[in-house]
Amino acid sequence: MRLLSARIDFSDSDNPGGPRLRCAFGTPRQTLVAHGLAQVRPVLNAVQAAAAQGFWCVGYLRYEAAPAFDAALAVHAGPVADGPVAWFAVYDEALPWPRDDDASAGTAQVQWQAACPRPVFDAALERIQRAIAEGELYQVNFTAPLRGALRGGPGSDAALALFAALRRAQPGGYAAWIDTGDEQVLSVSPELFFDWRAGRILTRPMKGTAPRGTTPAEDAAQAGALRTSAKERAENVMVVDLLRNDLSRIAEPFSVRVPRLFHTEALPTVWQMTSDVEARTRAGTTLADVFAALFPCGSVTGAPKVRAMQMIRALEPQARGVYCGALGVVRPSEQGIRATFNVPIRTVTVRGAAVRCGIGSGITADAAPDAEWQEWRHKRAFVERASMPFDLLETLALEGGHLRHAAEHLQRLAGAAAHFGTPWDAAQVQHCLHQLAQAHPQGLWRVRLLLDTQGQARAEAFAMDASSPRPVRLQLADRPLMEVHGEFVRFKTTRRAHYDAFTPMQPGVFDTVLWNAEGEITECTRGNVALMIEGRWVTPPLACGLLPGVGRALALREGRLTEAVVRVEDLPLVQGWAFVNSLRGWMGAERV
């Protein structure tokens, strides 16, 4: 197999839902590298010249390249420890994307550690907001790295496997994999920095974030709240104004315009707000001129850019590296060249076994520490999803050769597959279950139906005792489950460490009743919970953070249950308990 050193999977900026630029690259004919600031402009000039001659150029600029264009842009001084400030490979041609890409990638695992404890985070926000109150600036994009160790194979093999997982976790957008030999850059950024062709330049800054909802109605409400949030709109407008000013440096007079403002985009774990700013570039504008006008993108600095970058250097103790720089492709076109770069957020860099991924957000005058901290948690969900292999899971009862509530379980599994971007073949899954049922025509069995990342189903059957003890004993968790609103609670998978941490240790205790940070009861670790209060059976609503169990849904449909928020402080009012899931049905319970 021919060695591949880069892959590009870019959305068409003018037609995001249309055909993608999806290609791979073999051994480069040459590399263009800037180890110091004085070499950055010459490298960009060489890239433009190569593309004009018919070659493809793929590469990146680190955030620390900024002073090459303006000495007032503050970054951490001196050489960047983890690589050159600019790197591009020049290729004779673009190759087809490998057909067996995901199937041959294998698996990779990363255990991440955050580098910014909450007290450090709070202190940084306080300092930023004090500077805003004193009129120094309007906004600062504050970031910190996650660091970890990569396991799963030698060097670039593990990095490529992680890239495949990242693309499944964050599909679409502007994805790229670059292997320089010393490091691998794995970007699944949803943000377009700029697309420049035929004298037209388009930028699409991304500013404004909201979490995805746990139900379709809540999801729509989150999107609506983002679109109408005064804080998020103000944050977006600040960056739009900054980009308009930056573009004016290379634009024909009166050509800068904003054709789209406050557009919400649905990503797997968050809603993001983007706006379009475009212009016609002046005759004679070069690629280096474009970078001199725009780099770094205002969405990852703040406003005004010079003062914001000074604050960033003071608050962030390390270089950002490729994160928040620019990564993209410069290629030949009928009109000369076409340059498309992303803003490398949602980007992982790998050096040996060491991995790094930056997370951040824009801090404004009315930013609330708790809300910003939660935004960081939502933004890092994509990399956490990709960093540990998992299968989608359904647990069914097989009794006398009949699969109980199979249609409901398959519907839920299909929903999980859609959420995680897992290929879904209903006929293949049903055939897998049918074969298992035929092999176990008698008795009671617990069936584990698994769907892997390639969409391949497998099923396992385990003998089950029909005489489960009743009532079962339940204990209350001694601390809140912090991940209640995460996707590994809302969808059933084999990733269960957050549940396993609450496994009962006391003999005779069947399960643990969980509750969230707001003190609301949510579910048990293996099923839903029902509580009798004031003579009626209730179960927590999905908004509290819990799995939408099949048994729970059936009980709600039958009218046996209604939804109601129950707090830990309300538990003395509980007159009865029940454990509910599809496998075991309705089981009377008592609290230890």
XYZ file of C-alpha atoms in Angstrom:
592
model
C 0.000 0.000 0.000
C 1.273 3.465 -0.870
C 2.288 5.549 2.131
C -0.226 8.309 2.814
C 1.036 11.386 4.627
C -2.101 13.543 4.568
C -5.866 13.369 4.141
C -8.335 16.175 3.572
C -12.102 15.863 4.108
C -13.416 19.416 3.671
C -16.956 20.662 3.302
C -17.754 22.922 0.354
C -18.059 26.340 1.989
C -20.718 27.433 -0.544
C -22.704 24.199 -0.322
C -22.047 22.494 3.039
C -24.445 19.663 2.267
C -23.006 18.986 -1.182
C -19.970 17.062 -2.465
C -16.911 17.241 -0.229
C -13.235 17.702 -1.049
C -12.192 14.225 0.089
C -8.744 13.110 -0.953
C -5.473 11.630 0.254
C -1.833 12.368 -0.454
C 1.196 10.123 -0.739
C 4.858 11.009 -0.374
C 5.400 14.753 -0.898
C 7.745 16.029 -3.584
C 9.042 18.559 -1.040
C 8.231 20.146 2.314
C 8.233 23.849 3.056
C 9.038 24.519 6.703
C 9.397 27.686 8.792
C 11.264 27.194 12.060
C 11.429 30.926 12.729
C 9.132 33.893 12.182
C 11.270 35.335 9.381
C 10.627 32.213 7.303
C 6.814 32.262 7.512
C 6.095 34.687 4.661
C 8.621 33.026 2.313
C 6.987 29.654 3.010
C 3.541 31.045 2.150
C 4.928 32.644 -1.016
C 6.432 29.286 -1.999
C 3.115 27.535 -1.312
C 1.273 29.979 -3.567
C 3.841 29.567 -6.316
C 3.639 25.755 -6.130
C -0.165 25.759 -6.342
C -0.025 28.156 -9.289
C 2.223 25.611 -11.037
C -0.348 22.836 -10.578
C 0.741 21.247 -7.285
C -1.327 20.611 -4.152
C -0.059 21.997 -0.833
C -1.332 20.787 2.538
C -0.147 22.173 5.851
C -0.609 24.463 8.798
C 0.511 27.526 10.717
C 0.835 27.399 14.465
C -0.831 30.129 16.508
C 2.678 31.316 17.407
C 3.261 32.331 13.773
C 1.207 35.505 14.376
C 4.120 37.959 14.990
C 5.438 37.102 11.516
C 2.630 39.339 10.234
C 2.408 41.898 13.039
C 4.980 42.225 15.837
C 2.238 43.609 18.115
C 0.477 40.229 18.216
C 1.713 38.706 21.467
C 2.507 34.996 21.747
C 4.866 32.968 23.894
C 8.312 34.023 22.706
C 11.115 31.768 21.534
C 10.976 28.488 19.633
C 7.806 26.432 19.919
C 8.823 23.211 21.633
C 6.459 20.940 19.717
C 7.302 21.864 16.141
C 7.824 24.479 13.404
C 5.668 27.605 13.191
C 4.642 26.709 9.624
C 4.754 23.433 7.728
C 3.482 22.525 4.247
C 3.936 19.490 2.034
C 3.828 19.848 -1.757
C 2.225 17.022 -3.761
C 2.073 16.221 -7.442
C -1.554 15.106 -7.217
C -4.475 14.321 -4.965
C -5.282 10.619 -4.567
C -8.677 8.999 -3.911
C -9.702 8.617 -0.278
C -8.865 5.054 0.882
C -11.889 2.781 0.510
C -11.114 0.776 3.635
C -10.403 3.881 5.718
C -12.377 3.235 8.926
C -12.428 -0.538 8.622
C -8.634 -0.808 8.603
C -7.926 1.902 11.151
C -8.053 -0.329 14.231
C -8.659 1.195 17.640
C -6.938 3.775 19.790
C -7.440 4.795 23.392
C -6.578 7.997 25.218
C -6.987 8.778 28.897
C -7.268 12.562 29.116
C -6.248 14.880 31.918
C -7.295 18.516 32.067
C -4.575 21.096 32.655
C -6.868 23.790 34.059
C -8.354 23.136 37.519
C -11.555 24.974 38.365
C -9.889 27.527 40.714
C -7.430 28.508 37.937
C -10.341 28.779 35.493
C -12.343 31.005 37.848
C -9.345 33.252 38.532
C -8.733 33.705 34.794
C -12.364 34.644 34.167
C -12.269 37.138 37.010
C -9.158 38.789 35.588
C -10.629 38.938 32.080
C -13.897 40.446 33.267
C -12.047 42.993 35.388
C -10.129 44.077 32.274
C -13.388 44.296 30.320
C -14.972 46.409 33.068
C -11.970 48.744 32.963
C -12.430 49.229 29.208
C -9.297 47.385 28.064
C -11.135 45.006 25.725
C -14.498 43.450 24.898
C -13.805 39.741 24.757
C -11.018 37.201 25.308
C -10.927 33.637 24.040
C -9.452 31.706 26.982
C -8.207 28.152 26.411
C -6.364 25.308 28.112
C -5.048 21.965 26.860
C -6.159 18.451 27.615
C -3.198 16.068 27.678
C -3.038 12.308 27.519
C -1.226 9.202 26.360
C -2.213 7.362 23.187
C -2.484 3.576 23.184
C -3.505 1.283 20.353
C -0.567 0.655 18.065
C 2.738 2.064 16.829
C 3.097 5.748 15.978
C 0.972 6.940 13.101
C -1.169 3.765 13.097
C -2.674 4.683 16.455
C -2.980 8.332 15.381
C -4.837 7.301 12.236
C -7.172 5.102 14.276
C -7.845 8.036 16.582
C -8.517 10.265 13.564
C -11.116 7.802 12.266
C -12.798 7.828 15.688
C -12.673 11.631 15.838
C -14.357 11.898 12.442
C -17.126 9.600 13.623
C -17.511 11.716 16.772
C -17.428 15.044 14.880
C -18.558 14.388 11.298
C -18.678 17.003 8.564
C -16.820 20.287 8.780
C -13.192 20.620 7.766
C -11.307 17.481 8.772
C -7.640 16.817 8.050
C -4.918 14.360 9.029
C -1.297 15.382 8.509
C 1.722 13.233 9.330
C 4.969 15.227 9.295
C 7.013 12.350 10.658
C 7.699 14.105 13.950
C 4.037 14.684 14.742
C 0.541 13.929 13.510
C -2.185 16.568 13.410
C -5.751 15.266 13.637
C -8.282 18.024 13.005
C -12.056 17.640 12.830
C -12.744 21.343 13.063
C -16.260 22.528 12.202
C -15.018 26.102 11.673
C -13.998 27.594 8.331
C -11.211 30.170 8.656
C -11.318 31.329 5.048
C -11.976 30.127 1.516
C -10.232 32.242 -1.137
C -10.724 31.761 -4.867
C -11.157 33.877 -7.963
C -10.760 37.084 -5.979
C -13.557 36.257 -3.496
C -12.795 35.491 0.132
C -15.292 34.048 2.610
C -14.787 33.756 6.365
C -17.206 31.993 8.694
C -16.407 32.745 12.349
C -17.966 30.412 14.907
C -18.992 32.059 18.168
C -21.872 31.060 20.422
C -22.452 27.628 21.912
C -25.305 25.680 23.502
C -25.564 22.007 24.483
C -27.703 19.609 22.482
C -31.028 18.734 24.109
C -31.959 15.349 25.543
C -35.229 15.217 23.560
C -36.214 16.667 20.136
C -38.292 19.338 21.841
C -35.517 20.295 24.235
C -33.000 20.239 21.371
C -35.096 22.701 19.374
C -35.463 24.857 22.471
C -31.684 24.926 22.973
C -31.182 26.027 19.361
C -33.820 28.735 19.742
C -32.291 29.945 22.986
C -28.877 30.187 21.312
C -30.263 32.177 18.380
C -31.991 34.672 20.680
C -29.419 34.880 23.505
C -28.274 38.470 23.922
C -24.951 37.256 25.343
C -24.234 34.794 22.515
C -25.336 37.226 19.794
C -23.147 39.969 21.258
C -20.192 37.581 21.333
C -20.812 36.672 17.696
C -21.197 40.273 16.568
C -17.909 41.267 18.214
C -16.059 38.680 16.144
C -17.995 39.575 12.978
C -16.985 43.233 13.397
C -13.382 42.181 13.963
C -13.400 40.050 10.787
C -14.981 42.874 8.783
C -12.165 45.134 9.887
C -9.510 42.503 9.121
C -10.936 41.806 5.664
C -10.983 45.514 4.819
C -7.171 45.439 4.755
C -7.174 43.329 1.583
C -10.654 44.080 0.213
C -11.732 46.183 -2.724
C -13.491 49.314 -1.445
C -17.071 48.739 -0.260
C -16.949 45.000 -0.998
C -17.010 43.711 2.608
C -20.449 42.344 3.443
C -22.203 40.043 5.932
C -24.655 37.914 3.907
C -25.566 35.642 6.824
C -25.704 36.377 10.555
C -26.494 34.175 13.588
C -26.807 30.858 11.767
C -27.108 27.876 14.138
C -25.401 24.597 13.206
C -26.123 21.252 14.881
C -23.001 19.330 15.876
C -23.216 15.983 17.708
C -22.679 17.419 21.205
C -23.339 21.170 20.826
C -25.174 23.815 18.840
C -22.832 26.449 17.361
C -23.575 29.877 15.958
C -21.779 31.075 12.826
C -21.898 34.141 10.594
C -20.553 34.751 7.099
C -18.278 37.689 6.272
C -17.005 38.009 2.705
C -15.230 40.420 0.387
C -13.563 40.854 -2.996
C -9.784 40.944 -2.626
C -7.737 43.650 -4.298
C -5.706 42.810 -7.389
C -2.263 41.521 -6.532
C -3.260 40.158 -3.121
C -1.066 37.219 -2.131
C -1.638 34.307 0.222
C 0.799 35.925 2.661
C -1.278 39.127 2.465
C -4.422 37.178 3.361
C -2.757 35.704 6.419
C -1.300 39.071 7.383
C -4.808 40.537 7.388
C -6.675 37.711 9.125
C -4.321 35.567 11.215
C -5.082 34.390 13.864
C -8.830 34.229 13.359
C -10.657 36.650 15.648
C -12.905 33.858 16.928
C -9.947 32.356 18.820
C -8.411 35.609 20.056
C -11.049 38.099 21.157
C -11.496 41.779 20.510
C -9.648 43.973 20.010
C -7.187 41.382 18.738
C -3.905 42.943 19.897
C -4.992 43.480 23.510
C -6.830 40.145 23.634
C -3.690 38.286 22.543
C -1.673 40.078 25.211
C -4.166 38.863 27.801
C -4.048 35.340 26.376
C -0.257 35.252 26.695
C -0.513 36.408 30.303
C -3.189 33.881 31.272
C -2.182 30.792 29.280
C 1.192 29.469 30.478
C 1.958 27.446 27.355
C 2.004 27.883 23.585
C -1.184 26.902 21.777
C 0.623 25.252 18.871
C -1.445 24.131 15.879
C -4.593 24.585 17.988
C -6.100 27.988 17.091
C -3.675 28.440 14.191
C -4.728 27.542 10.636
C -4.743 24.251 8.735
C -5.710 23.694 5.145
C -5.059 23.062 1.486
C -3.889 25.331 -1.335
C -4.613 23.861 -4.753
C -4.626 24.808 -8.412
C -7.820 26.119 -9.984
C -8.897 27.545 -13.310
C -8.671 31.049 -11.861
C -5.190 30.528 -10.381
C -5.269 29.002 -6.912
C -7.849 28.157 -4.281
C -6.942 28.265 -0.591
C -9.199 26.747 2.077
C -8.201 26.748 5.743
C -9.978 25.736 8.903
C -9.534 27.164 12.375
C -8.009 24.135 14.127
C -10.358 23.830 17.044
C -11.503 20.254 17.821
C -7.930 19.333 16.922
C -5.546 16.796 18.439
C -1.781 16.736 18.002
C 0.224 13.544 18.546
C 3.950 13.287 19.196
C 4.938 9.700 19.941
C 2.459 8.619 22.616
C 1.817 12.168 23.891
C -1.449 13.729 22.758
C -2.860 17.191 23.242
C -6.189 18.872 22.521
C -7.136 22.462 23.337
C -10.527 23.520 24.705
C -11.713 27.095 25.169
C -14.470 29.678 24.976
C -15.005 33.392 24.499
C -15.297 35.338 27.748
C -17.413 38.497 27.746
C -18.631 40.869 30.458
C -21.704 38.794 31.250
C -20.077 35.348 31.046
C -20.992 33.240 34.100
C -18.220 30.943 35.424
C -20.511 27.934 35.880
C -21.963 28.303 32.376
C -18.525 28.697 30.770
C -17.194 25.676 32.693
C -20.123 23.621 31.422
C -19.460 24.876 27.883
C -15.919 23.506 28.136
C -17.350 20.162 29.237
C -19.746 20.120 26.299
C -16.976 21.024 23.838
C -14.631 18.280 25.051
C -17.335 15.622 24.653
C -16.289 14.980 21.036
C -12.776 13.921 22.006
C -13.946 11.881 24.972
C -16.343 10.010 22.680
C -13.510 9.200 20.289
C -10.915 8.266 22.882
C -12.300 4.967 24.153
C -13.825 2.334 21.845
C -17.414 1.408 22.595
C -20.344 -0.457 21.071
C -23.991 0.520 21.079
C -25.963 -1.801 23.322
C -29.483 -3.102 23.834
C -30.478 -5.669 26.464
C -33.571 -7.745 25.690
C -35.400 -10.674 27.229
C -35.702 -13.836 25.103
C -38.422 -16.075 26.469
C -39.573 -19.278 24.752
C -37.935 -18.178 21.501
C -39.695 -14.775 21.530
C -37.788 -11.490 21.906
C -39.717 -9.246 24.243
C -40.310 -5.658 23.000
C -37.879 -6.157 20.101
C -39.407 -3.385 17.964
C -38.985 -0.804 20.724
C -35.381 -1.837 21.347
C -34.503 -1.689 17.655
C -36.060 1.741 17.347
C -33.942 2.992 20.253
C -30.814 1.373 18.801
C -31.447 3.023 15.437
C -31.707 6.386 17.205
C -28.389 5.806 18.964
C -26.778 4.810 15.664
C -28.001 8.031 14.064
C -26.654 10.086 16.960
C -23.194 8.507 16.948
C -22.919 8.298 13.150
C -22.871 4.496 13.190
C -23.928 2.742 9.965
C -27.401 1.256 10.382
C -28.665 -1.810 8.494
C -31.991 -2.818 10.030
C -32.180 -6.064 8.052
C -28.727 -7.154 9.207
C -29.557 -6.426 12.866
C -32.887 -8.257 12.675
C -31.210 -11.254 11.014
C -28.653 -11.363 13.831
C -31.438 -11.458 16.447
C -33.436 -14.007 14.472
C -30.483 -16.390 14.369
C -29.972 -16.074 18.118
C -33.653 -16.680 18.848
C -33.663 -19.811 16.675
C -30.655 -21.131 18.588
C -32.444 -20.640 21.950
C -36.066 -21.779 21.459
C -36.657 -22.671 25.109
C -36.121 -20.987 28.468
C -35.484 -17.422 29.604
C -32.403 -15.626 28.344
C -30.802 -12.234 28.718
C -29.743 -11.037 25.258
C -26.978 -8.469 24.683
C -27.305 -6.933 21.230
C -24.166 -5.008 20.243
C -23.533 -2.729 17.287
C -19.908 -1.751 16.604
C -18.598 1.403 14.970
C -18.718 -0.232 11.533
C -22.415 -1.064 11.958
C -21.821 -4.791 12.444
C -24.265 -6.438 14.850
C -23.643 -9.377 17.148
C -25.805 -10.892 19.846
C -25.063 -12.941 22.952
C -27.456 -14.929 25.163
C -27.062 -15.646 28.876
C -29.308 -17.929 30.923
C -31.528 -15.980 33.270
C -33.264 -16.980 36.503
C -36.980 -16.322 36.217
C -37.440 -16.018 39.984
C -35.753 -12.707 40.724
C -36.051 -11.612 44.373
C -38.932 -9.265 45.089
C -38.847 -6.686 46.415
C -35.299 -5.729 45.503
C -33.246 -3.447 47.738
C -32.049 -0.071 46.428
C -29.485 2.280 47.952
C -29.202 6.024 47.418
C -25.959 7.254 45.826
C -23.690 9.095 48.254
C -22.780 11.741 45.646
C -24.255 13.130 42.432
C -23.566 11.607 39.020
C -21.948 14.509 37.161
C -22.323 13.069 33.642
C -26.140 12.929 33.709
C -26.589 15.171 30.669
C -23.901 13.443 28.627
C -24.523 11.231 25.619
C -23.364 8.097 27.447
C -26.320 8.496 29.800
C -28.884 9.391 27.128
C -27.799 6.456 24.928
C -27.033 2.907 25.996
C -23.484 1.800 25.184
C -20.778 -0.455 26.552
C -19.043 2.578 28.056
C -20.318 2.331 31.610
C -17.507 3.509 33.880
C -19.683 6.357 35.174
C -22.332 3.816 36.200
C -19.886 1.174 37.454
C -18.527 3.682 39.977
C -21.905 3.400 41.758
C -22.143 -0.401 41.771
C -23.434 -1.497 45.217
C -20.796 -3.070 47.448
C -23.160 -3.987 50.269
C -24.430 -7.609 50.068
C -28.072 -7.918 49.118
C -28.348 -4.463 47.527
C -29.653 -4.784 43.966
C -28.869 -1.328 42.534
C -28.128 2.328 43.297
C -30.536 5.240 42.883
C -28.676 8.120 41.198
C -29.206 11.862 41.416
C -27.789 14.882 39.579
C -25.923 17.994 40.683
C -29.244 19.816 41.190
C -30.331 17.183 43.690
C -32.883 15.578 41.318
C -33.402 11.806 41.278
C -32.561 10.390 37.830
C -32.418 6.567 37.507
C -30.630 3.424 38.696
C -27.444 2.130 37.085
C -29.249 -0.767 35.336
C -32.766 0.537 34.905
C -35.206 3.319 35.595
C -36.794 4.087 38.924
C -40.426 4.648 39.891
C -41.563 6.302 43.116
C -45.008 6.543 44.705
C -45.721 10.033 46.021
C -49.150 11.195 47.177
C -50.703 7.976 45.954
C -49.402 8.054 42.365
C -46.422 6.437 40.662
C -43.981 8.887 39.078
C -40.643 8.651 37.296
C -38.134 11.454 36.622
C -38.443 13.229 33.247
C -35.637 12.800 30.710
C -34.550 16.408 31.286
C -33.153 15.327 34.673
C -30.575 13.208 32.831
C -31.348 9.510 32.344
C -31.683 6.730 29.801
C -35.081 6.580 28.062
C -35.708 2.976 29.069
C -38.053 0.764 27.054
C -39.784 -0.517 30.198
C -40.216 3.054 31.414
C -41.701 4.132 28.068
C -44.191 1.262 28.134
C -45.288 2.104 31.691
C -45.782 5.745 30.702
C -47.782 4.721 27.629
C -49.999 2.451 29.725
C -50.645 5.240 32.242
C -49.020 3.331 35.065
C -46.428 6.098 35.402
C -46.353 9.867 34.981
C -43.296 12.111 34.880
C -42.395 14.341 37.807
C -39.225 15.841 39.244
C -38.339 14.272 42.593
C -35.546 15.750 44.668
C -33.409 14.028 47.255
C -35.030 16.256 49.877
C -38.431 14.858 48.827
C -37.525 11.225 49.583
C -39.189 11.193 53.043
C -42.474 11.643 51.146
C -41.948 8.511 49.032
C -44.527 5.827 49.837
C -43.213 3.131 47.521
C -40.350 2.217 45.218
C -39.995 0.191 42.023
C -37.181 -0.744 39.650
C -38.248 -0.729 35.998
C -36.616 -2.020 32.836
C -37.576 -4.073 29.809
C -35.546 -7.114 30.832
C -37.049 -7.638 34.286
C -40.249 -5.641 34.019
C -41.699 -3.895 37.062
C -39.993 -4.962 40.275
C -41.152 -3.783 43.665
C -38.329 -2.280 45.689
C -37.430 -0.878 49.055
C -34.790 1.677 49.935
C -31.962 0.514 52.195
